[in-house]
């Protein structure tokens, strides 16, 4: 963990693009509440095969113009031809967006192998962005402390991550997890391979049991047995689940900070309450406060 301790703390929140006017209004309320905390940036997801490309772009630009906070769009390569990727990258560049989250992505439901597109892996996408734009973009890539569910082995997944870094990644955001040792061991393994870049911990606030189980099954994130049993014991008591989830996630973040993690990327699910409670429990500072403190030293 020694390499991570040298990086300045980065705090961010992730949104998904709204698909209805009602959802758009709710996201704007969430965005404005979280903006008051002063995060480094917001990120916006990108649907399978580019299915939300326009909505992602509109949401990113709206965040930048409405809050003045940096916005980082996700960009995935599966299912998209090079011309489409090039157009999307240039569109963000023209809009003054300076960062991207580069992902392999998923195929749209029902699409065949022939629809995979020109690039198949995230390292190829990073290489493509660097070839097209040089150092213009700060590029985040994904990391998997509990390893990607489709990886052949833990060693293979570490090599896949290393290829993304060598392709030109600037920093990494992990899949969410609830076992801090998984993160610490992952980072230690990266250090042994000579991988040196900020690896920010992805944090999923716990607000419902069924949704968490569904997401975790899909992405391979392990829910510790004791957490799952407690959540099931609460039944339909949403307040009890929310309070328990905030306590569990706050404790996780405290252990990560103590161990040297360089920041958090909160998967907000377009909701603010749990994220704000965890932020306040941790006594996190806004980016402006961080700058003021450094300047005073």
PDB file of C-alpha atoms in Angstrom, residues 60-297:
ATOM      1  CA  UNK A  60     -22.116  15.153 -18.456  1.00  0.00           C
ATOM      2  CA  UNK A  61     -22.445  18.552 -20.117  1.00  0.00           C
ATOM      3  CA  UNK A  62     -25.329  19.521 -17.828  1.00  0.00           C
ATOM      4  CA  UNK A  63     -23.293  18.608 -14.730  1.00  0.00           C
ATOM      5  CA  UNK A  64     -20.331  20.655 -15.925  1.00  0.00           C
ATOM      6  CA  UNK A  65     -22.441  23.693 -16.809  1.00  0.00           C
ATOM      7  CA  UNK A  66     -24.788  23.541 -13.796  1.00  0.00           C
ATOM      8  CA  UNK A  67     -22.334  22.789 -10.993  1.00  0.00           C
ATOM      9  CA  UNK A  68     -18.912  23.794 -12.292  1.00  0.00           C
ATOM     10  CA  UNK A  69     -17.642  20.401 -11.098  1.00  0.00           C
ATOM     11  CA  UNK A  70     -15.680  18.189 -13.454  1.00  0.00           C
ATOM     12  CA  UNK A  71     -17.736  15.466 -15.139  1.00  0.00           C
ATOM     13  CA  UNK A  72     -16.246  12.225 -16.447  1.00  0.00           C
ATOM     14  CA  UNK A  73     -18.224  10.126 -18.942  1.00  0.00           C
ATOM     15  CA  UNK A  74     -17.890   6.372 -19.097  1.00  0.00           C
ATOM     16  CA  UNK A  75     -16.977   5.029 -22.516  1.00  0.00           C
ATOM     17  CA  UNK A  76     -17.116   1.356 -23.469  1.00  0.00           C
ATOM     18  CA  UNK A  77     -15.874  -0.206 -26.684  1.00  0.00           C
ATOM     19  CA  UNK A  78     -17.842  -3.440 -27.076  1.00  0.00           C
ATOM     20  CA  UNK A  79     -20.425  -3.160 -29.856  1.00  0.00           C
ATOM     21  CA  UNK A  80     -19.113   0.119 -31.264  1.00  0.00           C
ATOM     22  CA  UNK A  81     -17.116   0.702 -34.493  1.00  0.00           C
ATOM     23  CA  UNK A  82     -14.006   2.866 -34.419  1.00  0.00           C
ATOM     24  CA  UNK A  83     -15.701   5.742 -36.236  1.00  0.00           C
ATOM     25  CA  UNK A  84     -18.411   5.891 -33.585  1.00  0.00           C
ATOM     26  CA  UNK A  85     -15.850   5.833 -30.772  1.00  0.00           C
ATOM     27  CA  UNK A  86     -13.804   8.522 -32.504  1.00  0.00           C
ATOM     28  CA  UNK A  87     -16.857  10.749 -32.950  1.00  0.00           C
ATOM     29  CA  UNK A  88     -17.819  10.319 -29.285  1.00  0.00           C
ATOM     30  CA  UNK A  89     -14.316  11.131 -28.049  1.00  0.00           C
ATOM     31  CA  UNK A  90     -14.093  14.231 -30.241  1.00  0.00           C
ATOM     32  CA  UNK A  91     -17.544  15.339 -29.098  1.00  0.00           C
ATOM     33  CA  UNK A  92     -16.390  15.295 -25.482  1.00  0.00           C
ATOM     34  CA  UNK A  93     -13.170  17.048 -26.396  1.00  0.00           C
ATOM     35  CA  UNK A  94     -15.095  19.802 -28.180  1.00  0.00           C
ATOM     36  CA  UNK A  95     -17.282  20.203 -25.067  1.00  0.00           C
ATOM     37  CA  UNK A  96     -14.228  20.773 -22.870  1.00  0.00           C
ATOM     38  CA  UNK A  97     -14.472  17.444 -21.039  1.00  0.00           C
ATOM     39  CA  UNK A  98     -10.981  16.413 -19.891  1.00  0.00           C
ATOM     40  CA  UNK A  99     -11.507  12.954 -18.381  1.00  0.00           C
ATOM     41  CA  UNK A 100     -12.974   9.573 -19.358  1.00  0.00           C
ATOM     42  CA  UNK A 101     -13.655   6.234 -17.693  1.00  0.00           C
ATOM     43  CA  UNK A 102     -12.555   3.633 -20.267  1.00  0.00           C
ATOM     44  CA  UNK A 103     -14.285   0.252 -19.995  1.00  0.00           C
ATOM     45  CA  UNK A 104     -14.741  -2.865 -22.086  1.00  0.00           C
ATOM     46  CA  UNK A 105     -18.483  -2.765 -21.479  1.00  0.00           C
ATOM     47  CA  UNK A 106     -21.199  -5.323 -22.134  1.00  0.00           C
ATOM     48  CA  UNK A 107     -22.957  -6.360 -25.291  1.00  0.00           C
ATOM     49  CA  UNK A 108     -26.617  -5.302 -25.620  1.00  0.00           C
ATOM     50  CA  UNK A 109     -29.023  -8.135 -24.862  1.00  0.00           C
ATOM     51  CA  UNK A 110     -29.485 -10.386 -27.884  1.00  0.00           C
ATOM     52  CA  UNK A 111     -26.458  -9.097 -29.824  1.00  0.00           C
ATOM     53  CA  UNK A 112     -24.186 -11.659 -31.450  1.00  0.00           C
ATOM     54  CA  UNK A 113     -20.433 -12.008 -31.819  1.00  0.00           C
ATOM     55  CA  UNK A 114     -20.542 -10.170 -35.142  1.00  0.00           C
ATOM     56  CA  UNK A 115     -21.729  -7.047 -33.288  1.00  0.00           C
ATOM     57  CA  UNK A 116     -18.752  -6.859 -30.917  1.00  0.00           C
ATOM     58  CA  UNK A 117     -17.193  -3.912 -32.701  1.00  0.00           C
ATOM     59  CA  UNK A 118     -13.600  -3.112 -33.609  1.00  0.00           C
ATOM     60  CA  UNK A 119     -12.175  -3.234 -30.064  1.00  0.00           C
ATOM     61  CA  UNK A 120     -12.759  -6.065 -27.608  1.00  0.00           C
ATOM     62  CA  UNK A 121     -10.829  -5.106 -24.472  1.00  0.00           C
ATOM     63  CA  UNK A 122     -10.452  -2.026 -22.281  1.00  0.00           C
ATOM     64  CA  UNK A 123      -6.679  -1.822 -22.851  1.00  0.00           C
ATOM     65  CA  UNK A 124      -7.383  -1.497 -26.581  1.00  0.00           C
ATOM     66  CA  UNK A 125      -9.783   1.346 -25.877  1.00  0.00           C
ATOM     67  CA  UNK A 126      -7.198   3.141 -23.723  1.00  0.00           C
ATOM     68  CA  UNK A 127      -4.643   2.735 -26.513  1.00  0.00           C
ATOM     69  CA  UNK A 128      -7.128   4.095 -29.040  1.00  0.00           C
ATOM     70  CA  UNK A 129      -7.954   7.174 -26.945  1.00  0.00           C
ATOM     71  CA  UNK A 130      -4.261   7.888 -26.403  1.00  0.00           C
ATOM     72  CA  UNK A 131      -3.528   7.481 -30.115  1.00  0.00           C
ATOM     73  CA  UNK A 132      -6.378   9.840 -31.032  1.00  0.00           C
ATOM     74  CA  UNK A 133      -5.919  12.513 -28.357  1.00  0.00           C
ATOM     75  CA  UNK A 134      -2.517  12.045 -26.733  1.00  0.00           C
ATOM     76  CA  UNK A 135      -2.510  13.219 -23.112  1.00  0.00           C
ATOM     77  CA  UNK A 136      -5.623  15.378 -23.445  1.00  0.00           C
ATOM     78  CA  UNK A 137      -7.794  13.077 -21.313  1.00  0.00           C
ATOM     79  CA  UNK A 138      -7.278  11.786 -17.795  1.00  0.00           C
ATOM     80  CA  UNK A 139      -8.296   8.139 -18.244  1.00  0.00           C
ATOM     81  CA  UNK A 140      -9.686   5.997 -15.444  1.00  0.00           C
ATOM     82  CA  UNK A 141      -9.947   2.238 -15.828  1.00  0.00           C
ATOM     83  CA  UNK A 142     -11.687  -0.439 -13.781  1.00  0.00           C
ATOM     84  CA  UNK A 143      -9.994  -2.642 -11.182  1.00  0.00           C
ATOM     85  CA  UNK A 144     -11.405  -5.740  -9.499  1.00  0.00           C
ATOM     86  CA  UNK A 145     -10.124  -6.489  -5.971  1.00  0.00           C
ATOM     87  CA  UNK A 146     -12.206  -9.697  -5.916  1.00  0.00           C
ATOM     88  CA  UNK A 147     -11.349 -10.284  -9.577  1.00  0.00           C
ATOM     89  CA  UNK A 148     -13.511 -10.036 -12.664  1.00  0.00           C
ATOM     90  CA  UNK A 149     -16.168 -12.786 -12.789  1.00  0.00           C
ATOM     91  CA  UNK A 150     -15.101 -13.701 -16.335  1.00  0.00           C
ATOM     92  CA  UNK A 151     -11.365 -13.841 -15.601  1.00  0.00           C
ATOM     93  CA  UNK A 152      -9.706 -17.207 -16.099  1.00  0.00           C
ATOM     94  CA  UNK A 153      -7.779 -16.782 -12.836  1.00  0.00           C
ATOM     95  CA  UNK A 154      -6.657 -14.181 -10.335  1.00  0.00           C
ATOM     96  CA  UNK A 155      -3.250 -14.019 -12.009  1.00  0.00           C
ATOM     97  CA  UNK A 156      -4.841 -13.496 -15.429  1.00  0.00           C
ATOM     98  CA  UNK A 157      -7.014 -10.696 -14.102  1.00  0.00           C
ATOM     99  CA  UNK A 158      -3.995  -8.930 -12.600  1.00  0.00           C
ATOM    100  CA  UNK A 159      -2.246  -9.136 -15.971  1.00  0.00           C
ATOM    101  CA  UNK A 160      -5.333  -7.722 -17.677  1.00  0.00           C
ATOM    102  CA  UNK A 161      -5.255  -4.782 -15.278  1.00  0.00           C
ATOM    103  CA  UNK A 162      -1.544  -4.258 -15.883  1.00  0.00           C
ATOM    104  CA  UNK A 163      -2.173  -4.113 -19.645  1.00  0.00           C
ATOM    105  CA  UNK A 164      -4.690  -1.297 -19.124  1.00  0.00           C
ATOM    106  CA  UNK A 165      -2.173   0.634 -17.051  1.00  0.00           C
ATOM    107  CA  UNK A 166       0.594   0.120 -19.603  1.00  0.00           C
ATOM    108  CA  UNK A 167      -1.779   1.262 -22.361  1.00  0.00           C
ATOM    109  CA  UNK A 168      -1.945   4.695 -20.758  1.00  0.00           C
ATOM    110  CA  UNK A 169      -4.408   4.703 -17.847  1.00  0.00           C
ATOM    111  CA  UNK A 170      -4.057   7.636 -15.448  1.00  0.00           C
ATOM    112  CA  UNK A 171      -5.811   6.067 -12.442  1.00  0.00           C
ATOM    113  CA  UNK A 172      -8.186   3.251 -11.553  1.00  0.00           C
ATOM    114  CA  UNK A 173     -11.549   2.836  -9.836  1.00  0.00           C
ATOM    115  CA  UNK A 174     -12.375  -0.485  -8.227  1.00  0.00           C
ATOM    116  CA  UNK A 175     -15.543  -2.501  -8.364  1.00  0.00           C
ATOM    117  CA  UNK A 176     -17.309  -2.184  -5.020  1.00  0.00           C
ATOM    118  CA  UNK A 177     -16.449  -4.610  -2.224  1.00  0.00           C
ATOM    119  CA  UNK A 178     -17.102  -5.017   1.494  1.00  0.00           C
ATOM    120  CA  UNK A 179     -13.912  -6.827   2.521  1.00  0.00           C
ATOM    121  CA  UNK A 180     -11.076  -4.279   2.905  1.00  0.00           C
ATOM    122  CA  UNK A 181      -8.470  -7.049   2.858  1.00  0.00           C
ATOM    123  CA  UNK A 182      -9.450  -7.815  -0.743  1.00  0.00           C
ATOM    124  CA  UNK A 183      -8.528  -4.239  -1.687  1.00  0.00           C
ATOM    125  CA  UNK A 184      -5.286  -4.205   0.293  1.00  0.00           C
ATOM    126  CA  UNK A 185      -4.122  -7.523  -1.167  1.00  0.00           C
ATOM    127  CA  UNK A 186      -5.043  -6.407  -4.690  1.00  0.00           C
ATOM    128  CA  UNK A 187      -3.001  -3.223  -4.329  1.00  0.00           C
ATOM    129  CA  UNK A 188      -0.062  -5.131  -2.849  1.00  0.00           C
ATOM    130  CA  UNK A 189      -0.178  -7.516  -5.821  1.00  0.00           C
ATOM    131  CA  UNK A 190      -0.153  -4.562  -8.202  1.00  0.00           C
ATOM    132  CA  UNK A 191       2.865  -3.045  -6.437  1.00  0.00           C
ATOM    133  CA  UNK A 192       4.752  -6.323  -6.788  1.00  0.00           C
ATOM    134  CA  UNK A 193       4.116  -6.173 -10.556  1.00  0.00           C
ATOM    135  CA  UNK A 194       5.445  -2.622 -10.716  1.00  0.00           C
ATOM    136  CA  UNK A 195       2.015  -1.068 -11.268  1.00  0.00           C
ATOM    137  CA  UNK A 196       2.042   2.444  -9.820  1.00  0.00           C
ATOM    138  CA  UNK A 197      -1.050   4.631 -10.202  1.00  0.00           C
ATOM    139  CA  UNK A 198      -3.877   5.737  -7.886  1.00  0.00           C
ATOM    140  CA  UNK A 199      -6.329   2.882  -7.236  1.00  0.00           C
ATOM    141  CA  UNK A 200      -9.452   4.538  -5.820  1.00  0.00           C
ATOM    142  CA  UNK A 201     -11.851   2.347  -3.846  1.00  0.00           C
ATOM    143  CA  UNK A 202     -15.342   1.981  -5.292  1.00  0.00           C
ATOM    144  CA  UNK A 203     -17.984   2.219  -2.554  1.00  0.00           C
ATOM    145  CA  UNK A 204     -21.581   1.006  -2.854  1.00  0.00           C
ATOM    146  CA  UNK A 205     -23.822   2.335  -0.051  1.00  0.00           C
ATOM    147  CA  UNK A 206     -26.223  -0.351   1.155  1.00  0.00           C
ATOM    148  CA  UNK A 207     -29.843   0.807   0.926  1.00  0.00           C
ATOM    149  CA  UNK A 208     -31.758  -2.335  -0.105  1.00  0.00           C
ATOM    150  CA  UNK A 209     -31.097  -6.051   0.180  1.00  0.00           C
ATOM    151  CA  UNK A 210     -32.637  -7.349  -3.062  1.00  0.00           C
ATOM    152  CA  UNK A 211     -30.970  -4.743  -5.268  1.00  0.00           C
ATOM    153  CA  UNK A 212     -27.568  -5.326  -3.665  1.00  0.00           C
ATOM    154  CA  UNK A 213     -27.886  -9.099  -4.141  1.00  0.00           C
ATOM    155  CA  UNK A 214     -28.842  -8.667  -7.807  1.00  0.00           C
ATOM    156  CA  UNK A 215     -25.970  -6.314  -8.569  1.00  0.00           C
ATOM    157  CA  UNK A 216     -23.443  -8.398  -6.671  1.00  0.00           C
ATOM    158  CA  UNK A 217     -24.422 -11.579  -8.470  1.00  0.00           C
ATOM    159  CA  UNK A 218     -23.968  -9.848 -11.820  1.00  0.00           C
ATOM    160  CA  UNK A 219     -20.599  -8.228 -11.098  1.00  0.00           C
ATOM    161  CA  UNK A 220     -19.021 -10.825  -8.819  1.00  0.00           C
ATOM    162  CA  UNK A 221     -18.785  -8.611  -5.727  1.00  0.00           C
ATOM    163  CA  UNK A 222     -18.970 -10.711  -2.574  1.00  0.00           C
ATOM    164  CA  UNK A 223     -21.422  -9.809   0.179  1.00  0.00           C
ATOM    165  CA  UNK A 224     -19.999 -11.158   3.465  1.00  0.00           C
ATOM    166  CA  UNK A 225     -22.312 -13.741   5.022  1.00  0.00           C
ATOM    167  CA  UNK A 226     -22.778 -11.765   8.235  1.00  0.00           C
ATOM    168  CA  UNK A 227     -23.907  -8.686   6.304  1.00  0.00           C
ATOM    169  CA  UNK A 228     -26.332 -10.682   4.184  1.00  0.00           C
ATOM    170  CA  UNK A 229     -27.859 -12.409   7.219  1.00  0.00           C
ATOM    171  CA  UNK A 230     -28.367  -9.100   9.016  1.00  0.00           C
ATOM    172  CA  UNK A 231     -29.980  -7.555   5.949  1.00  0.00           C
ATOM    173  CA  UNK A 232     -32.372 -10.490   5.620  1.00  0.00           C
ATOM    174  CA  UNK A 233     -33.240 -10.256   9.309  1.00  0.00           C
ATOM    175  CA  UNK A 234     -34.427  -6.670   8.780  1.00  0.00           C
ATOM    176  CA  UNK A 235     -37.041  -7.862   6.292  1.00  0.00           C
ATOM    177  CA  UNK A 236     -38.923  -4.891   4.828  1.00  0.00           C
ATOM    178  CA  UNK A 237     -37.672  -2.390   7.408  1.00  0.00           C
ATOM    179  CA  UNK A 238     -36.064   0.085   4.990  1.00  0.00           C
ATOM    180  CA  UNK A 239     -34.950   2.486   7.711  1.00  0.00           C
ATOM    181  CA  UNK A 240     -33.153  -0.261   9.624  1.00  0.00           C
ATOM    182  CA  UNK A 241     -31.465  -1.476   6.415  1.00  0.00           C
ATOM    183  CA  UNK A 242     -30.403   2.053   5.533  1.00  0.00           C
ATOM    184  CA  UNK A 243     -28.967   2.776   8.984  1.00  0.00           C
ATOM    185  CA  UNK A 244     -27.172  -0.567   9.120  1.00  0.00           C
ATOM    186  CA  UNK A 245     -25.824  -0.026   5.606  1.00  0.00           C
ATOM    187  CA  UNK A 246     -24.487   3.415   6.472  1.00  0.00           C
ATOM    188  CA  UNK A 247     -22.728   2.062   9.569  1.00  0.00           C
ATOM    189  CA  UNK A 248     -21.189  -0.880   7.674  1.00  0.00           C
ATOM    190  CA  UNK A 249     -20.010   1.239   4.775  1.00  0.00           C
ATOM    191  CA  UNK A 250     -18.644   3.980   7.045  1.00  0.00           C
ATOM    192  CA  UNK A 251     -16.595   1.392   8.935  1.00  0.00           C
ATOM    193  CA  UNK A 252     -15.307  -0.011   5.642  1.00  0.00           C
ATOM    194  CA  UNK A 253     -14.213   3.450   4.506  1.00  0.00           C
ATOM    195  CA  UNK A 254     -12.502   4.141   7.817  1.00  0.00           C
ATOM    196  CA  UNK A 255     -10.411   0.977   7.436  1.00  0.00           C
ATOM    197  CA  UNK A 256      -9.549   1.887   3.851  1.00  0.00           C
ATOM    198  CA  UNK A 257      -8.454   5.400   4.798  1.00  0.00           C
ATOM    199  CA  UNK A 258      -6.367   4.075   7.682  1.00  0.00           C
ATOM    200  CA  UNK A 259      -4.709   1.635   5.281  1.00  0.00           C
ATOM    201  CA  UNK A 260      -3.755   4.323   2.772  1.00  0.00           C
ATOM    202  CA  UNK A 261      -6.502   4.226   0.121  1.00  0.00           C
ATOM    203  CA  UNK A 262      -6.234   7.405  -2.011  1.00  0.00           C
ATOM    204  CA  UNK A 263      -9.949   8.094  -2.149  1.00  0.00           C
ATOM    205  CA  UNK A 264     -13.467   6.884  -2.785  1.00  0.00           C
ATOM    206  CA  UNK A 265     -15.749   6.646  -5.793  1.00  0.00           C
ATOM    207  CA  UNK A 266     -19.319   6.344  -4.507  1.00  0.00           C
ATOM    208  CA  UNK A 267     -21.815   4.416  -6.636  1.00  0.00           C
ATOM    209  CA  UNK A 268     -24.721   6.699  -5.789  1.00  0.00           C
ATOM    210  CA  UNK A 269     -27.488   4.980  -7.790  1.00  0.00           C
ATOM    211  CA  UNK A 270     -28.718   8.548  -8.359  1.00  0.00           C
ATOM    212  CA  UNK A 271     -29.532   8.916  -4.653  1.00  0.00           C
ATOM    213  CA  UNK A 272     -27.884  11.287  -2.216  1.00  0.00           C
ATOM    214  CA  UNK A 273     -28.943  10.442   1.343  1.00  0.00           C
ATOM    215  CA  UNK A 274     -26.712   7.452   2.114  1.00  0.00           C
ATOM    216  CA  UNK A 275     -23.700   8.975   0.332  1.00  0.00           C
ATOM    217  CA  UNK A 276     -24.074  12.215   2.290  1.00  0.00           C
ATOM    218  CA  UNK A 277     -24.408  10.369   5.595  1.00  0.00           C
ATOM    219  CA  UNK A 278     -21.249   8.333   4.962  1.00  0.00           C
ATOM    220  CA  UNK A 279     -19.351  11.442   3.850  1.00  0.00           C
ATOM    221  CA  UNK A 280     -20.373  13.283   7.010  1.00  0.00           C
ATOM    222  CA  UNK A 281     -19.578  10.303   9.256  1.00  0.00           C
ATOM    223  CA  UNK A 282     -16.065  10.245   7.816  1.00  0.00           C
ATOM    224  CA  UNK A 283     -15.611  14.000   8.169  1.00  0.00           C
ATOM    225  CA  UNK A 284     -14.475  14.262   4.561  1.00  0.00           C
ATOM    226  CA  UNK A 285     -13.443  17.665   3.225  1.00  0.00           C
ATOM    227  CA  UNK A 286     -14.509  19.295  -0.010  1.00  0.00           C
ATOM    228  CA  UNK A 287     -11.880  19.649  -2.715  1.00  0.00           C
ATOM    229  CA  UNK A 288     -11.778  23.399  -2.013  1.00  0.00           C
ATOM    230  CA  UNK A 289     -10.982  22.713   1.657  1.00  0.00           C
ATOM    231  CA  UNK A 290      -8.220  20.313   0.609  1.00  0.00           C
ATOM    232  CA  UNK A 291      -6.630  22.953  -1.597  1.00  0.00           C
ATOM    233  CA  UNK A 292      -6.896  25.611   1.119  1.00  0.00           C
ATOM    234  CA  UNK A 293      -5.261  23.308   3.651  1.00  0.00           C
ATOM    235  CA  UNK A 294      -2.380  22.406   1.336  1.00  0.00           C
ATOM    236  CA  UNK A 295      -1.814  26.081   0.470  1.00  0.00           C
ATOM    237  CA  UNK A 296      -1.610  26.974   4.172  1.00  0.00           C
ATOM    238  CA  UNK A 297       1.078  24.402   4.896  1.00  0.00           C
TER     239      UNK A 297
END
